[in-house]
Amino acid sequence: MKKVLVLMSTYNGEKYLGQQIESILAQEKVDVHLMIRDDGSTDNTRNVLKRYENNDRITIKYGKNTGVGVSFLKLLYVNMDADYYAFSDQDDVWKKDKLIAGIRKLEEINGPALYASNQTVTDKDLKIIGTRYDTEPKCNLASAIMSCKICGCTMVMNYQLKRLLSQKRCRPSKQIVRARNHDAWVLAFANTAAKFVFDMDSHILYRQHEQNVVGAYESNKIDKILSYFTTARFLDRESTRRVMARDLIRATYEINISNENKNILKLFSNTDSVKGKIDIIRNREIAEMIGKGRIKFAIEVFMGLV
């Protein structure tokens, strides 16, 4: 059986944590191991984790609060070999085939590759609300730079991709991790220098509750607007989309990436000049890739949001 290392960051997750850990340990047809980093919890999360300290399939680390993105990347950079790696939230429930479903897709791909799946959204009591995506979301490089539509908790990557992401030159800047989190970087990097496959089937019960750090839906448009204007992404002077493009150029300069991806990164990286803004707006393919009308996209560019 293939060895899979599941990476979980916990923070004040005492209520649902045990159920999630048990669902991971119950994965079928894989040799599953779990590495947990507690990100400075102040509730009873650490007491829950102590119940698993003697389990030889679980490694637990306790750290100071760094934020979800940094905490997950600390886990990713740990030198612990496996055939495959996966991220896990602290409050979901995995179906027994979650990991093997991803592995079977990845086994069809040569070289570094990332898998992600759809999600079955539930309430706090695991009552099903619906499936997150009825049609496959746009997950190309341009759309990944604009916004991450894939949750890290559905991701599985092979050893080749994990090894690349762990190299120092392939690590994102602090601004990206603070504003966009770990999964946005992993998705964008995979679309630049690896291969990505999306599974429309769901293998995870994605629990929504009052303490979610990241959720499936915004409650309404007003909340979405307010949340945007209070995030680090807006408050930073430099667009994180531009920073991400420049980080990707730096991370992949020794990797043979396609000319199309080189052009996309160049366009996004130069939007701090008037010429750069005009160049990206004139590129019809970019707007089509991210699924936005050209006028709306042009407004975002000139407002400095790209």
Tab-separated table of C-alpha atoms in Angstrom:
chain	number	residue	atom	x	y	z
A	1	MET	CA	0.000	0.000	0.000
A	2	LYS	CA	1.072	3.570	-0.690
A	3	LYS	CA	2.166	5.635	2.294
A	4	VAL	CA	0.276	8.907	2.701
A	5	LEU	CA	1.254	11.627	5.158
A	6	VAL	CA	-1.713	13.788	6.131
A	7	LEU	CA	-0.829	17.276	7.376
A	8	MET	CA	-3.243	18.895	9.840
A	9	SER	CA	-3.028	22.290	11.544
A	10	THR	CA	-5.242	22.707	14.594
A	11	TYR	CA	-6.429	25.826	16.379
A	12	ASN	CA	-9.202	25.855	18.994
A	13	GLY	CA	-10.832	22.884	17.323
A	14	GLU	CA	-11.736	20.761	20.339
A	15	LYS	CA	-15.371	20.194	19.339
A	16	TYR	CA	-14.925	18.225	16.115
A	17	LEU	CA	-11.250	17.272	16.126
A	18	GLY	CA	-11.573	13.719	17.429
A	19	GLN	CA	-14.137	12.795	14.781
A	20	GLN	CA	-11.903	14.114	12.011
A	21	ILE	CA	-8.833	12.265	13.272
A	22	GLU	CA	-10.781	9.006	13.423
A	23	SER	CA	-12.019	9.451	9.852
A	24	ILE	CA	-8.425	9.916	8.675
A	25	LEU	CA	-7.189	6.825	10.506
A	26	ALA	CA	-10.063	4.864	8.914
A	27	GLN	CA	-8.907	5.537	5.330
A	28	GLU	CA	-9.001	2.411	3.190
A	29	LYS	CA	-6.317	0.884	0.930
A	30	VAL	CA	-3.563	3.258	2.058
A	31	ASP	CA	-0.897	3.305	4.748
A	32	VAL	CA	-1.969	6.556	6.366
A	33	HIS	CA	0.058	8.612	8.826
A	34	LEU	CA	-0.970	11.906	10.380
A	35	MET	CA	1.247	14.837	11.369
A	36	ILE	CA	-0.492	17.491	13.443
A	37	ARG	CA	0.782	20.928	14.395
A	38	ASP	CA	-1.240	22.809	16.995
A	39	ASP	CA	-1.096	26.518	16.238
A	40	GLY	CA	-1.243	27.818	19.797
A	41	SER	CA	-4.745	26.686	20.809
A	42	THR	CA	-6.235	28.198	23.949
A	43	ASP	CA	-9.178	25.795	24.381
A	44	ASN	CA	-9.060	22.035	25.078
A	45	THR	CA	-7.626	21.117	21.674
A	46	ARG	CA	-4.304	20.073	23.170
A	47	ASN	CA	-6.075	17.790	25.649
A	48	VAL	CA	-7.833	16.094	22.729
A	49	LEU	CA	-4.495	15.673	20.951
A	50	LYS	CA	-2.872	14.139	24.020
A	51	ARG	CA	-5.224	11.175	23.679
A	52	TYR	CA	-3.427	10.324	20.438
A	53	GLU	CA	0.179	10.908	21.499
A	54	ASN	CA	0.874	7.175	21.848
A	55	ASN	CA	-0.546	6.288	18.432
A	56	ASP	CA	2.405	5.223	16.251
A	57	ARG	CA	0.681	6.595	13.142
A	58	ILE	CA	0.371	10.106	14.564
A	59	THR	CA	3.058	12.735	15.139
A	60	ILE	CA	2.031	15.800	17.130
A	61	LYS	CA	3.866	19.111	17.357
A	62	TYR	CA	2.900	22.080	19.524
A	63	GLY	CA	3.785	25.599	18.417
A	64	LYS	CA	3.044	29.278	18.814
A	65	ASN	CA	0.215	30.879	16.877
A	66	THR	CA	1.411	31.760	13.373
A	67	GLY	CA	-1.818	31.699	11.379
A	68	VAL	CA	-3.273	28.908	9.288
A	69	GLY	CA	-1.164	29.405	6.149
A	70	VAL	CA	2.196	29.496	7.899
A	71	SER	CA	1.223	26.596	10.152
A	72	PHE	CA	0.400	24.336	7.204
A	73	LEU	CA	3.590	25.264	5.365
A	74	LYS	CA	5.654	24.445	8.455
A	75	LEU	CA	4.177	20.952	8.220
A	76	LEU	CA	4.766	20.696	4.480
A	77	TYR	CA	8.446	21.552	4.872
A	78	VAL	CA	9.094	18.838	7.469
A	79	ASN	CA	11.412	16.170	6.069
A	80	MET	CA	9.255	13.059	6.439
A	81	ASP	CA	9.090	10.769	3.430
A	82	ALA	CA	5.871	9.394	1.973
A	83	ASP	CA	4.515	8.519	-1.452
A	84	TYR	CA	1.737	11.103	-1.196
A	85	TYR	CA	0.836	14.072	0.984
A	86	ALA	CA	-2.532	15.617	1.868
A	87	PHE	CA	-3.801	18.615	3.833
A	88	SER	CA	-6.565	18.212	6.408
A	89	ASP	CA	-8.800	20.645	8.245
A	90	GLN	CA	-9.631	19.948	11.887
A	91	ASP	CA	-13.411	19.799	11.663
A	92	ASP	CA	-14.466	17.787	8.604
A	93	VAL	CA	-15.201	14.100	8.134
A	94	TRP	CA	-13.481	12.164	5.369
A	95	LYS	CA	-15.151	9.381	3.444
A	96	LYS	CA	-13.134	6.181	3.592
A	97	ASP	CA	-12.045	6.452	-0.048
A	98	LYS	CA	-10.866	10.075	0.077
A	99	LEU	CA	-7.140	9.385	-0.160
A	100	ILE	CA	-7.228	6.386	-2.478
A	101	ALA	CA	-9.488	8.313	-4.892
A	102	GLY	CA	-6.837	11.012	-5.195
A	103	ILE	CA	-3.980	8.530	-5.488
A	104	ARG	CA	-5.653	6.676	-8.352
A	105	LYS	CA	-5.942	9.929	-10.305
A	106	LEU	CA	-2.366	10.909	-9.555
A	107	GLU	CA	-1.005	7.514	-10.591
A	108	GLU	CA	-2.123	8.310	-14.134
A	109	ILE	CA	0.201	11.350	-14.262
A	110	ASN	CA	3.955	11.406	-14.778
A	111	GLY	CA	5.942	14.006	-12.858
A	112	PRO	CA	4.867	16.412	-10.099
A	113	ALA	CA	1.099	16.597	-9.756
A	114	LEU	CA	-1.708	17.883	-7.546
A	115	TYR	CA	-5.214	16.456	-7.102
A	116	ALA	CA	-8.254	18.159	-5.573
A	117	SER	CA	-11.916	17.222	-5.371
A	118	ASN	CA	-15.399	18.582	-4.947
A	119	GLN	CA	-16.914	18.894	-1.465
A	120	THR	CA	-20.147	17.817	0.177
A	121	VAL	CA	-21.081	20.836	2.279
A	122	THR	CA	-22.813	20.065	5.584
A	123	ASP	CA	-23.996	21.899	8.645
A	124	LYS	CA	-22.371	21.438	12.060
A	125	ASP	CA	-24.286	18.197	12.610
A	126	LEU	CA	-23.177	16.792	9.211
A	127	LYS	CA	-26.596	17.313	7.653
A	128	ILE	CA	-25.952	17.694	3.946
A	129	ILE	CA	-26.528	21.170	2.505
A	130	GLY	CA	-25.368	20.416	-1.023
A	131	THR	CA	-22.393	19.890	-3.297
A	132	ARG	CA	-20.075	22.857	-3.562
A	133	TYR	CA	-19.597	22.766	-7.351
A	134	ASP	CA	-22.192	21.705	-9.915
A	135	THR	CA	-19.751	22.359	-12.741
A	136	GLU	CA	-15.977	22.117	-12.695
A	137	PRO	CA	-14.449	25.354	-11.354
A	138	LYS	CA	-11.829	27.220	-13.338
A	139	CYS	CA	-8.460	26.053	-12.029
A	140	ASN	CA	-6.011	27.268	-14.676
A	141	LEU	CA	-3.008	29.426	-13.801
A	142	ALA	CA	-4.688	32.794	-14.405
A	143	SER	CA	-7.737	31.925	-12.296
A	144	ALA	CA	-5.503	30.505	-9.548
A	145	ILE	CA	-3.606	33.802	-9.365
A	146	MET	CA	-6.859	35.769	-9.185
A	147	SER	CA	-8.591	33.609	-6.549
A	148	CYS	CA	-8.218	30.105	-5.156
A	149	LYS	CA	-11.394	28.104	-5.750
A	150	ILE	CA	-9.908	24.901	-4.337
A	151	CYS	CA	-9.777	24.030	-0.639
A	152	GLY	CA	-6.556	22.616	0.739
A	153	CYS	CA	-8.497	19.950	2.635
A	154	THR	CA	-9.341	18.251	-0.684
A	155	MET	CA	-5.766	18.300	-2.004
A	156	VAL	CA	-3.488	15.297	-2.436
A	157	MET	CA	-0.037	15.696	-3.999
A	158	ASN	CA	2.639	13.248	-5.034
A	159	TYR	CA	6.174	13.160	-3.647
A	160	GLN	CA	7.622	14.950	-6.693
A	161	LEU	CA	5.444	18.019	-6.119
A	162	LYS	CA	6.036	18.031	-2.358
A	163	ARG	CA	9.785	17.934	-2.952
A	164	LEU	CA	9.580	20.909	-5.322
A	165	LEU	CA	7.393	22.965	-2.993
A	166	SER	CA	9.783	22.354	-0.094
A	167	GLN	CA	12.792	23.857	-1.871
A	168	LYS	CA	13.636	27.284	-0.460
A	169	ARG	CA	13.394	29.064	-3.814
A	170	CYS	CA	9.897	27.592	-4.297
A	171	ARG	CA	8.488	28.995	-1.074
A	172	PRO	CA	6.081	31.960	-1.198
A	173	SER	CA	6.696	35.363	0.340
A	174	LYS	CA	5.162	36.169	3.720
A	175	GLN	CA	2.683	38.504	2.060
A	176	ILE	CA	1.205	35.696	-0.023
A	177	VAL	CA	0.852	33.313	2.914
A	178	ARG	CA	-0.734	36.028	5.071
A	179	ALA	CA	-3.233	37.156	2.450
A	180	ARG	CA	-3.928	34.032	0.392
A	181	ASN	CA	-2.968	31.045	2.601
A	182	HIS	CA	-1.061	27.883	1.753
A	183	ASP	CA	-3.592	26.275	-0.586
A	184	ALA	CA	-3.648	29.274	-2.956
A	185	TRP	CA	0.124	29.029	-3.367
A	186	VAL	CA	0.080	25.257	-3.867
A	187	LEU	CA	-2.650	25.509	-6.519
A	188	ALA	CA	-0.911	28.330	-8.401
A	189	PHE	CA	2.463	26.573	-8.265
A	190	ALA	CA	0.971	23.290	-9.486
A	191	ASN	CA	-0.660	25.091	-12.414
A	192	THR	CA	2.679	26.682	-13.275
A	193	ALA	CA	5.241	23.918	-12.858
A	194	ALA	CA	3.290	20.681	-12.427
A	195	LYS	CA	0.001	19.107	-13.451
A	196	PHE	CA	-3.373	19.534	-11.783
A	197	VAL	CA	-6.416	17.267	-11.863
A	198	PHE	CA	-9.855	18.019	-10.406
A	199	ASP	CA	-12.348	15.364	-9.336
A	200	MET	CA	-16.003	16.397	-9.559
A	201	ASP	CA	-16.892	13.602	-7.139
A	202	SER	CA	-16.831	14.484	-3.452
A	203	HIS	CA	-14.988	12.374	-0.894
A	204	ILE	CA	-15.283	14.728	2.063
A	205	LEU	CA	-18.009	16.057	4.343
A	206	TYR	CA	-17.049	19.735	4.578
A	207	ARG	CA	-18.520	20.918	7.850
A	208	GLN	CA	-19.710	24.525	8.147
A	209	HIS	CA	-20.152	25.941	11.640
A	210	GLU	CA	-19.845	29.143	13.621
A	211	GLN	CA	-16.099	28.739	14.254
A	212	ASN	CA	-14.892	27.994	10.713
A	213	VAL	CA	-11.551	29.651	9.945
A	214	VAL	CA	-12.316	29.285	6.228
A	215	GLY	CA	-15.757	28.464	4.859
A	216	ALA	CA	-17.412	27.390	1.643
A	217	TYR	CA	-19.725	30.351	1.224
A	218	GLU	CA	-19.898	34.053	1.980
A	219	SER	CA	-23.147	34.813	3.808
A	220	ASN	CA	-24.077	37.696	1.484
A	221	LYS	CA	-22.587	40.234	-0.911
A	222	ILE	CA	-22.241	42.923	1.751
A	223	ASP	CA	-20.211	40.591	3.981
A	224	LYS	CA	-18.071	39.657	1.002
A	225	ILE	CA	-17.300	43.306	0.215
A	226	LEU	CA	-16.574	44.150	3.856
A	227	SER	CA	-14.323	41.126	4.284
A	228	TYR	CA	-12.359	42.096	1.188
A	229	PHE	CA	-11.649	45.642	2.315
A	230	THR	CA	-10.417	44.458	5.732
A	231	THR	CA	-8.056	41.745	4.504
A	232	ALA	CA	-4.302	42.010	4.213
A	233	ARG	CA	-4.742	41.594	0.470
A	234	PHE	CA	-6.364	45.014	0.216
A	235	LEU	CA	-4.397	46.710	2.974
A	236	ASP	CA	-1.019	45.782	1.477
A	237	ARG	CA	0.267	48.486	-0.840
A	238	GLU	CA	1.213	46.002	-3.525
A	239	SER	CA	-1.337	43.692	-5.134
A	240	THR	CA	-0.890	40.134	-3.885
A	241	ARG	CA	-1.760	38.903	-7.369
A	242	ARG	CA	1.228	40.752	-8.724
A	243	VAL	CA	3.378	39.498	-5.846
A	244	MET	CA	2.217	35.931	-6.458
A	245	ALA	CA	3.168	36.166	-10.136
A	246	ARG	CA	6.611	37.455	-9.216
A	247	ASP	CA	7.014	34.751	-6.569
A	248	LEU	CA	6.113	32.124	-9.177
A	249	ILE	CA	8.655	33.537	-11.634
A	250	ARG	CA	11.328	33.327	-8.939
A	251	ALA	CA	10.239	29.849	-7.848
A	252	THR	CA	10.231	28.366	-11.342
A	253	TYR	CA	13.182	30.043	-13.035
A	254	GLU	CA	15.103	26.740	-13.077
A	255	ILE	CA	12.033	24.722	-14.135
A	256	ASN	CA	10.954	24.243	-17.724
A	257	ILE	CA	7.457	25.790	-17.826
A	258	SER	CA	5.336	26.465	-20.901
A	259	ASN	CA	5.608	29.675	-22.891
A	260	GLU	CA	1.906	30.290	-22.210
A	261	ASN	CA	2.516	30.194	-18.455
A	262	LYS	CA	5.584	32.429	-18.802
A	263	ASN	CA	3.439	34.981	-20.623
A	264	ILE	CA	0.665	34.817	-18.008
A	265	LEU	CA	3.154	35.387	-15.183
A	266	LYS	CA	4.780	38.261	-17.057
A	267	LEU	CA	1.440	39.982	-17.607
A	268	PHE	CA	0.395	39.698	-13.945
A	269	SER	CA	3.820	40.701	-12.643
A	270	ASN	CA	3.896	44.016	-14.550
A	271	THR	CA	0.544	45.524	-13.517
A	272	ASP	CA	2.243	48.209	-11.424
A	273	SER	CA	2.871	50.254	-14.588
A	274	VAL	CA	0.363	51.859	-16.956
A	275	LYS	CA	1.786	49.884	-19.870
A	276	GLY	CA	1.510	46.683	-17.852
A	277	LYS	CA	-2.124	47.388	-17.020
A	278	ILE	CA	-2.922	48.011	-20.696
A	279	ASP	CA	-1.084	44.876	-21.785
A	280	ILE	CA	-3.032	42.557	-19.473
A	281	ILE	CA	-6.380	44.190	-20.304
A	282	ARG	CA	-5.718	43.804	-24.042
A	283	ASN	CA	-5.113	40.081	-23.611
A	284	ARG	CA	-8.521	38.529	-24.293
A	285	GLU	CA	-7.407	35.077	-23.160
A	286	ILE	CA	-6.709	36.207	-19.587
A	287	ALA	CA	-10.275	37.450	-19.025
A	288	GLU	CA	-11.639	34.235	-20.549
A	289	MET	CA	-9.380	32.086	-18.358
A	290	ILE	CA	-10.646	33.675	-15.157
A	291	GLY	CA	-14.253	33.821	-16.348
A	292	LYS	CA	-14.710	37.591	-16.106
A	293	GLY	CA	-16.000	40.123	-18.576
A	294	ARG	CA	-13.306	42.410	-19.986
A	295	ILE	CA	-14.894	45.577	-18.573
A	296	LYS	CA	-15.065	44.179	-15.047
A	297	PHE	CA	-11.527	42.873	-15.357
A	298	ALA	CA	-10.291	46.241	-16.668
A	299	ILE	CA	-11.855	48.057	-13.693
A	300	GLU	CA	-10.098	45.712	-11.258
A	301	VAL	CA	-6.792	46.221	-13.028
A	302	PHE	CA	-6.984	50.023	-12.916
A	303	MET	CA	-8.134	49.974	-9.286
A	304	GLY	CA	-4.929	48.171	-8.455
A	305	LEU	CA	-6.634	44.935	-7.466
A	306	VAL	CA	-4.625	42.915	-10.011
